[in-house]
mmCIF file of C-alpha atoms in Angstrom:
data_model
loop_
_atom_site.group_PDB
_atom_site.id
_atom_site.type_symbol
_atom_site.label_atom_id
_atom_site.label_comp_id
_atom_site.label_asym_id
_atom_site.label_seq_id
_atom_site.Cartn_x
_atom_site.Cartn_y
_atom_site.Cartn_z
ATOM 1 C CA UNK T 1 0.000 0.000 0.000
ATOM 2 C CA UNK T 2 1.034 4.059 -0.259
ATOM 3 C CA UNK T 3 2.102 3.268 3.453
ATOM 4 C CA UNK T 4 4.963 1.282 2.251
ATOM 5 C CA UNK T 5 6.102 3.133 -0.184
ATOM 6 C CA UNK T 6 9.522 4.122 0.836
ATOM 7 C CA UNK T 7 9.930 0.245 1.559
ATOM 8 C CA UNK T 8 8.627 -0.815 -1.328
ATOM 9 C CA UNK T 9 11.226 1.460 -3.008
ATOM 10 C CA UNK T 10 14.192 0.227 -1.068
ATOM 11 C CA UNK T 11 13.521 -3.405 -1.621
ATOM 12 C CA UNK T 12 13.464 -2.526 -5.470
ATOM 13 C CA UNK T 13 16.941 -1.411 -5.389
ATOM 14 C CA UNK T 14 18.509 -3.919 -2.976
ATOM 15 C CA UNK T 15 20.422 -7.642 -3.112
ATOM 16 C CA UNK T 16 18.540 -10.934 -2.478
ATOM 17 C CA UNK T 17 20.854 -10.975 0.904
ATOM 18 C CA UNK T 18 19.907 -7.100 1.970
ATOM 19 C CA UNK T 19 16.514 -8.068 1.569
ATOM 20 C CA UNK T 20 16.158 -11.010 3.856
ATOM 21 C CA UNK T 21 17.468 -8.858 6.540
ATOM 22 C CA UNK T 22 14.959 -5.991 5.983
ATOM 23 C CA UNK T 23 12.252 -8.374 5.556
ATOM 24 C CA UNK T 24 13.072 -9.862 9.358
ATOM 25 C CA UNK T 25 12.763 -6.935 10.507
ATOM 26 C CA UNK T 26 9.444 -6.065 8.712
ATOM 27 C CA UNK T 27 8.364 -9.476 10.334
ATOM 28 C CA UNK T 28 8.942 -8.407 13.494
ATOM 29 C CA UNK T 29 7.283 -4.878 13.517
ATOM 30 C CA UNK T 30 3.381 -4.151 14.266
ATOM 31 C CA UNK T 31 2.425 -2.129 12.001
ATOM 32 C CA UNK T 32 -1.425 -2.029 13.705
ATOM 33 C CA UNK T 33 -0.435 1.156 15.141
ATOM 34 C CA UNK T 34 -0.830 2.794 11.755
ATOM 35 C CA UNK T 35 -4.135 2.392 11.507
ATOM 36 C CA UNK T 36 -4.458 5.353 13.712
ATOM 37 C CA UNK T 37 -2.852 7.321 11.193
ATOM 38 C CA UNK T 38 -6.135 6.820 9.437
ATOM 39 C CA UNK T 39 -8.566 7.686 11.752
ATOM 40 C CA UNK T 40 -7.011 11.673 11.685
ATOM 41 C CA UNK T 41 -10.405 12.969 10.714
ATOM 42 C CA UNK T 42 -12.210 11.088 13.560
ATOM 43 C CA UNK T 43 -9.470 11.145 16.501
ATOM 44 C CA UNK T 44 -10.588 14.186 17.963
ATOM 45 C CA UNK T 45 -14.303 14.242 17.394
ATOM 46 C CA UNK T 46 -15.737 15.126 20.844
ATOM 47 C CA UNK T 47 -18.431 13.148 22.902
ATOM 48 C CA UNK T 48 -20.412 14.307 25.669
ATOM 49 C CA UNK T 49 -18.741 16.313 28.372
ATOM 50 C CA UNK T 50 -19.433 15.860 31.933
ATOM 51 C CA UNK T 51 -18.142 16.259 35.180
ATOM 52 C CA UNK T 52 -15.499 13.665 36.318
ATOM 53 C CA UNK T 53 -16.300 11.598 39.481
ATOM 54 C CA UNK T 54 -13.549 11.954 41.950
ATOM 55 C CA UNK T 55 -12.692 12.009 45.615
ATOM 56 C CA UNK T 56 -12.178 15.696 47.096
ATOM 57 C CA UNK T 57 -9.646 17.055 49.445
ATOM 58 C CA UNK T 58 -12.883 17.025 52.565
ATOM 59 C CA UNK T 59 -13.480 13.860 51.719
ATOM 60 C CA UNK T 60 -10.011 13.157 52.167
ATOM 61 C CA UNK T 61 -9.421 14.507 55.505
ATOM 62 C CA UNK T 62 -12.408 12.885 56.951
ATOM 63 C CA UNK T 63 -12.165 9.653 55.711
ATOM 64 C CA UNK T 64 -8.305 9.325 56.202
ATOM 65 C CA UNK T 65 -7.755 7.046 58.434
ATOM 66 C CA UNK T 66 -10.177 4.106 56.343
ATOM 67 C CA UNK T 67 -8.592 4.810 52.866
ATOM 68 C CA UNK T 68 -5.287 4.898 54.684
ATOM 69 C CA UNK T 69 -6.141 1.503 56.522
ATOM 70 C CA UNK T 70 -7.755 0.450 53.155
ATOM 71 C CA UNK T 71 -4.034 1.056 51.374
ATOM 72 C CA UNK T 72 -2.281 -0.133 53.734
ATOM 73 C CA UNK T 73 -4.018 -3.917 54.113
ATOM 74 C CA UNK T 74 -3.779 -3.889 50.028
ATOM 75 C CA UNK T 75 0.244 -3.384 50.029
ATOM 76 C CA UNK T 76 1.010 -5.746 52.860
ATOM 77 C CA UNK T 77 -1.138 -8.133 51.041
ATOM 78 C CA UNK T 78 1.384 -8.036 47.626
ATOM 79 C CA UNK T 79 -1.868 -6.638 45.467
ATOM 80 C CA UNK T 80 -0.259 -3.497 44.390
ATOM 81 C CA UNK T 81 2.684 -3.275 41.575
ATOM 82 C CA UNK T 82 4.341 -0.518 40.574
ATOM 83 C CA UNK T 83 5.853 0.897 37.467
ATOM 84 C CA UNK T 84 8.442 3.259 37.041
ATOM 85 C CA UNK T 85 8.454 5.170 33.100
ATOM 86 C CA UNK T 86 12.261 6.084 32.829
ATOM 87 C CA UNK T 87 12.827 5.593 29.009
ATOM 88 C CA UNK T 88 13.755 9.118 28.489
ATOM 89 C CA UNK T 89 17.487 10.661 28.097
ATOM 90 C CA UNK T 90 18.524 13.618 29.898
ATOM 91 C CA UNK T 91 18.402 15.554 26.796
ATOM 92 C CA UNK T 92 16.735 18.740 27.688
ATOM 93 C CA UNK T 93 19.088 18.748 30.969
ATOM 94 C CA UNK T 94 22.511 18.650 28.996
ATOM 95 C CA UNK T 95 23.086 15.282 29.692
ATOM 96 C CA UNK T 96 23.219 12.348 27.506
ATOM 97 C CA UNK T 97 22.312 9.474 29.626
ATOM 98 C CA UNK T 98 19.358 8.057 31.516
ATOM 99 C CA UNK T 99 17.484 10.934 33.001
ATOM 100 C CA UNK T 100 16.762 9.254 36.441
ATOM 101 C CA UNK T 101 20.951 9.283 36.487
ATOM 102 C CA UNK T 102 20.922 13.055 36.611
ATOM 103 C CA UNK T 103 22.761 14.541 39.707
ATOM 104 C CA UNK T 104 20.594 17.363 40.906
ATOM 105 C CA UNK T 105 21.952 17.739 44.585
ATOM 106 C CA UNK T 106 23.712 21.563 44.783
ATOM 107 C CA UNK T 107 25.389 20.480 48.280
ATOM 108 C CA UNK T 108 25.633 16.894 47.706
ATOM 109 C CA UNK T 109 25.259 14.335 45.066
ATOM 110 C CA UNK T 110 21.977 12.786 44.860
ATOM 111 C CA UNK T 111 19.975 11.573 41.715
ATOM 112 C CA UNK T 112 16.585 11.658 40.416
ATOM 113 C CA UNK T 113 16.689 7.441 40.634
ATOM 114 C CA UNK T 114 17.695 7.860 44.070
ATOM 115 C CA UNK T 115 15.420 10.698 45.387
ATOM 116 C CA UNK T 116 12.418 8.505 43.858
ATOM 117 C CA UNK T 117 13.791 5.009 45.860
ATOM 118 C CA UNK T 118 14.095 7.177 48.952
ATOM 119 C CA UNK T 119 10.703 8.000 48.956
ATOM 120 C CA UNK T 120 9.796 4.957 48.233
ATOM 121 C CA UNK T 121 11.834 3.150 51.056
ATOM 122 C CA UNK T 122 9.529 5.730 53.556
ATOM 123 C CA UNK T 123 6.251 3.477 52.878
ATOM 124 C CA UNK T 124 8.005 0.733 53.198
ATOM 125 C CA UNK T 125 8.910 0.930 55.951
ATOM 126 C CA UNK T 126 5.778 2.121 56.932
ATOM 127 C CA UNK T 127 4.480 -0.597 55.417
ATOM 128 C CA UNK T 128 6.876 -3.108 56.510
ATOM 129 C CA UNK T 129 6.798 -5.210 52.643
ATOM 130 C CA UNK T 130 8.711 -4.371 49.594
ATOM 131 C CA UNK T 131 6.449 -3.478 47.205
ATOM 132 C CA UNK T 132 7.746 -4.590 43.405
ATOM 133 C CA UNK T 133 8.764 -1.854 40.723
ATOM 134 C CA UNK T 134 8.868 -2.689 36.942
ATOM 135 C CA UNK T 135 11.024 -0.189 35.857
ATOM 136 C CA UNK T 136 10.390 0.948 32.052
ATOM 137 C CA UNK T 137 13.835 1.873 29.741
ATOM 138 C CA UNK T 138 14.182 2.270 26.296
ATOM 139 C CA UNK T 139 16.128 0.010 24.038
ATOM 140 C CA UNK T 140 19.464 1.875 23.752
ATOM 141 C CA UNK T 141 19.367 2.994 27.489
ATOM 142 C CA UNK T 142 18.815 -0.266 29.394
ATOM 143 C CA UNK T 143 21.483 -1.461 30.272
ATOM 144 C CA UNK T 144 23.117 2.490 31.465
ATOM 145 C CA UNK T 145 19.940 2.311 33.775
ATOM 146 C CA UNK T 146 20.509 -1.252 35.304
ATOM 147 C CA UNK T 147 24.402 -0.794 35.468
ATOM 148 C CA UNK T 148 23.043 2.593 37.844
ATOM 149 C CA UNK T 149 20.797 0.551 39.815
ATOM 150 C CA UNK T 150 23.755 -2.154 40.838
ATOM 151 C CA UNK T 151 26.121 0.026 41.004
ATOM 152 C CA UNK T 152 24.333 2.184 44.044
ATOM 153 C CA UNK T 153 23.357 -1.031 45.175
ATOM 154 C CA UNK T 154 19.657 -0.405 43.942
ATOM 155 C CA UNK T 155 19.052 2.368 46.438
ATOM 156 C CA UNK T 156 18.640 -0.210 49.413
ATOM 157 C CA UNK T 157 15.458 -2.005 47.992
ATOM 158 C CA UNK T 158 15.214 -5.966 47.909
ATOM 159 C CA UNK T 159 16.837 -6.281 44.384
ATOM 160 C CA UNK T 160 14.418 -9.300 43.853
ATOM 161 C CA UNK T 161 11.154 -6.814 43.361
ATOM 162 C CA UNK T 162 13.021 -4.853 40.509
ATOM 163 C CA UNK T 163 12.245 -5.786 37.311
ATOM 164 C CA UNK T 164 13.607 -4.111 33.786
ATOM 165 C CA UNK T 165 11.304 -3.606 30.571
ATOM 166 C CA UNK T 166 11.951 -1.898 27.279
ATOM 167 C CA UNK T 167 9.928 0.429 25.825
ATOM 168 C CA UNK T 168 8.337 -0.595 22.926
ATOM 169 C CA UNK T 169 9.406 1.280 19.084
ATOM 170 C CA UNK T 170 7.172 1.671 16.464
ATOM 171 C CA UNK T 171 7.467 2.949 13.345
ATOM 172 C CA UNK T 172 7.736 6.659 12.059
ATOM 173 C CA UNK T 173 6.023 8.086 9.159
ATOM 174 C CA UNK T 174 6.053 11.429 6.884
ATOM 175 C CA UNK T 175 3.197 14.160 7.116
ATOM 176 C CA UNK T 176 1.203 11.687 4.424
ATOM 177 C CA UNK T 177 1.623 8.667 6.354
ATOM 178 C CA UNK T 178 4.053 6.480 4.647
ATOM 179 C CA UNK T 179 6.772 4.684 6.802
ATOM 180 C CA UNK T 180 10.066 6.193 6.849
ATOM 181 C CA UNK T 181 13.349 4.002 6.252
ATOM 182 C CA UNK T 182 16.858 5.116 8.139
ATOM 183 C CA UNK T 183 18.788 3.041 6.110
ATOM 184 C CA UNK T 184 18.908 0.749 3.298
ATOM 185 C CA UNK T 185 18.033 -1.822 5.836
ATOM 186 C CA UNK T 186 16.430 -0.480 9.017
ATOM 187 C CA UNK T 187 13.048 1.520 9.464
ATOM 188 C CA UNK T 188 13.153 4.970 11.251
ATOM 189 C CA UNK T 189 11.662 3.609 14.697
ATOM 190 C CA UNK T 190 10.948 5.861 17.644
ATOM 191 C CA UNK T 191 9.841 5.018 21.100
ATOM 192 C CA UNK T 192 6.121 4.527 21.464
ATOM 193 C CA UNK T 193 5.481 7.130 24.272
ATOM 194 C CA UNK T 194 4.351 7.421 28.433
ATOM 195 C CA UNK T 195 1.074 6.095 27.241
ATOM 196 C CA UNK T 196 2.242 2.834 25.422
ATOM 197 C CA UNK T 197 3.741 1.396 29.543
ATOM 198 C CA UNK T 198 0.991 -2.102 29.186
ATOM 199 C CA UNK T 199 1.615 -2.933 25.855
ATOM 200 C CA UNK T 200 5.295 -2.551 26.118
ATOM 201 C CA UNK T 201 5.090 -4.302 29.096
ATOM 202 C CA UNK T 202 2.879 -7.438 27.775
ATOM 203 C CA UNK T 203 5.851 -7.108 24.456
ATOM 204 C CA UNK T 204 8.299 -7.671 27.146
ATOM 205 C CA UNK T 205 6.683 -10.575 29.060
ATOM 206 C CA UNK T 206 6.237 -8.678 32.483
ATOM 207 C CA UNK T 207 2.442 -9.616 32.485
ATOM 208 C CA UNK T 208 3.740 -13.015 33.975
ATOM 209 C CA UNK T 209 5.749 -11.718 36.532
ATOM 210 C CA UNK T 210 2.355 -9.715 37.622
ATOM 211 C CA UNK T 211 0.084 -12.530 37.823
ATOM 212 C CA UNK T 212 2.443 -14.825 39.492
ATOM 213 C CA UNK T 213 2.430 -12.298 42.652
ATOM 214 C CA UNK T 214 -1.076 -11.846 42.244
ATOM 215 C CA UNK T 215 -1.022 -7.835 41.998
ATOM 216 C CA UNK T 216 -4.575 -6.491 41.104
ATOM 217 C CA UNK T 217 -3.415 -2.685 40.966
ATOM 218 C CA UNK T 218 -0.719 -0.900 38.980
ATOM 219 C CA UNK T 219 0.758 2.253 40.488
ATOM 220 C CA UNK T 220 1.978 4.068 37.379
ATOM 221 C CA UNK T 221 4.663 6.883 37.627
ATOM 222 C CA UNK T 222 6.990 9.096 35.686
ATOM 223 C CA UNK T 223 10.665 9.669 36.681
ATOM 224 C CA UNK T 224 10.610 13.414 36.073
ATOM 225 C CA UNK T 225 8.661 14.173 39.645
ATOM 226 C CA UNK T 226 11.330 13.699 42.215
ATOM 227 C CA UNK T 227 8.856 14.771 44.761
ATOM 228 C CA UNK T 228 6.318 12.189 44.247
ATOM 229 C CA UNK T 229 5.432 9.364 46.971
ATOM 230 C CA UNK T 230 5.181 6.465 45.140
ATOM 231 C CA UNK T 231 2.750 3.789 46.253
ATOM 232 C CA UNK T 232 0.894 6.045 49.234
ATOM 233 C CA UNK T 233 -1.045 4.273 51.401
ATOM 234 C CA UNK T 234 -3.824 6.939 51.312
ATOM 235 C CA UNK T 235 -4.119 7.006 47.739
ATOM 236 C CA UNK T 236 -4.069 3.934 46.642
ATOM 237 C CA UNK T 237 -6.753 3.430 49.653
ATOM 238 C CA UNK T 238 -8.957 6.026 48.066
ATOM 239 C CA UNK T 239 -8.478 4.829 44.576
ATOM 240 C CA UNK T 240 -9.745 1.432 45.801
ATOM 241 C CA UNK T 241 -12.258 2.683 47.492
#
């Protein structure tokens, strides 16, 4: 199809041998996410608006105490998993490597990875369980991010509830839709974004890993918010409830 053109093209002009290895690649790519390429027109047609159910900061404060006993009973009982989205380079920070490996102590070294296990450590404790942490990386930064991890000992936590996954690629195309090649061989791939965490996760076999601890809730997070408290007791108590 006009999709494939620029493949199309390519395999025209190559050797038998070139183009077995471009066609195991082709193999090996799913190209469903296209499809959304062709739903433009419709992608942003709007429904119905209305107001979003959620629990306010009252309710909070006067029901604290159940969804915090609520949160609490569901992480000491293994039913929450968490996972960590730290695919991206420190590119916008000047620094061409993981960006959870970025230093940003001014008195003292201390890195985003770290600041994010330290507050994770704090429920813990509180909790008294480690709580396991699929952490997301892309392709070419894997094995810089679980190199950091050993090397700081992985922050303290039980490295038996740390898991790795790669982000899954997908293809790139031009402004008419067609898939774009790098080189004679290899398609232009990208990573597939925040939003593509289960899918890349499923690619990467992690879905086993969840139901063989029996987790029922997935505590998603991104590694730019050094401030966050991962896994709270009090909101994943009033998410459940």
């Amino acid at each position: 199809s006009d999709k494939f053109y620029y493949i199309n093209k390519q395999l025209e002009q190559l050797q038998e041998k070139e183009k077995a290895v471009l066609q195991k690649k082709l193999d090996a790519i799913d190209f469903s996410v296209l499809k959304e390429i062709e739903r433009r027109a419709t992608v942003t047609e709007r429904g119905v608006f209305a107001p979003l159910e959620a629990v306010e900061v009252d309710e909070i404060e006067k029901r604290a105490d159940e969804f915090k006993e609520i949160g609490l009973k569901t992480l000491r009982d293994g039913k929450v998993g968490l996972v960590l989205l730290a695919g991206g380079q420190g590119t916008r920070l000047v620094f061409d490597q993981p960006k959870g490996t970025v230093n940003i102590g001014l008195t003292k070294e201390i890195y985003i990875f770290e600041c994010l296990m330290n507050n994770l450590m704090q429920v813990v404790k509180e909790v008294g369980v480690f709580i396991p942490l699929s952490i997301m990386t892309s392709i070419s930064n894997k094995k810089e991010t679980v190199d950091f991890f050993e090397d700081h000992q992985y922050f303290g936590y039980d490295k038996s509830y740390i898991k790795f996954f790669i982000q899954e690629m997908v293809p790139t195309v031009d402004f008419e839709g067609r898939v774009l090649m790098a080189s004679n061989t290899e398609l232009a791939m990208a990573p597939n974004g925040n939003g593509g965490w289960f899918s890349s996760m499923v690619l990467d076999g992690m879905l086993e890993d969840v139901h063989k601890r029996g987790i029922e809730w997935i505590n998603v997070f991104a590694v730019d918010n050094v401030l966050q408290k991962m896994a709270d007791p009090m909101f994943i108590g009033a998410t459940i409830a």
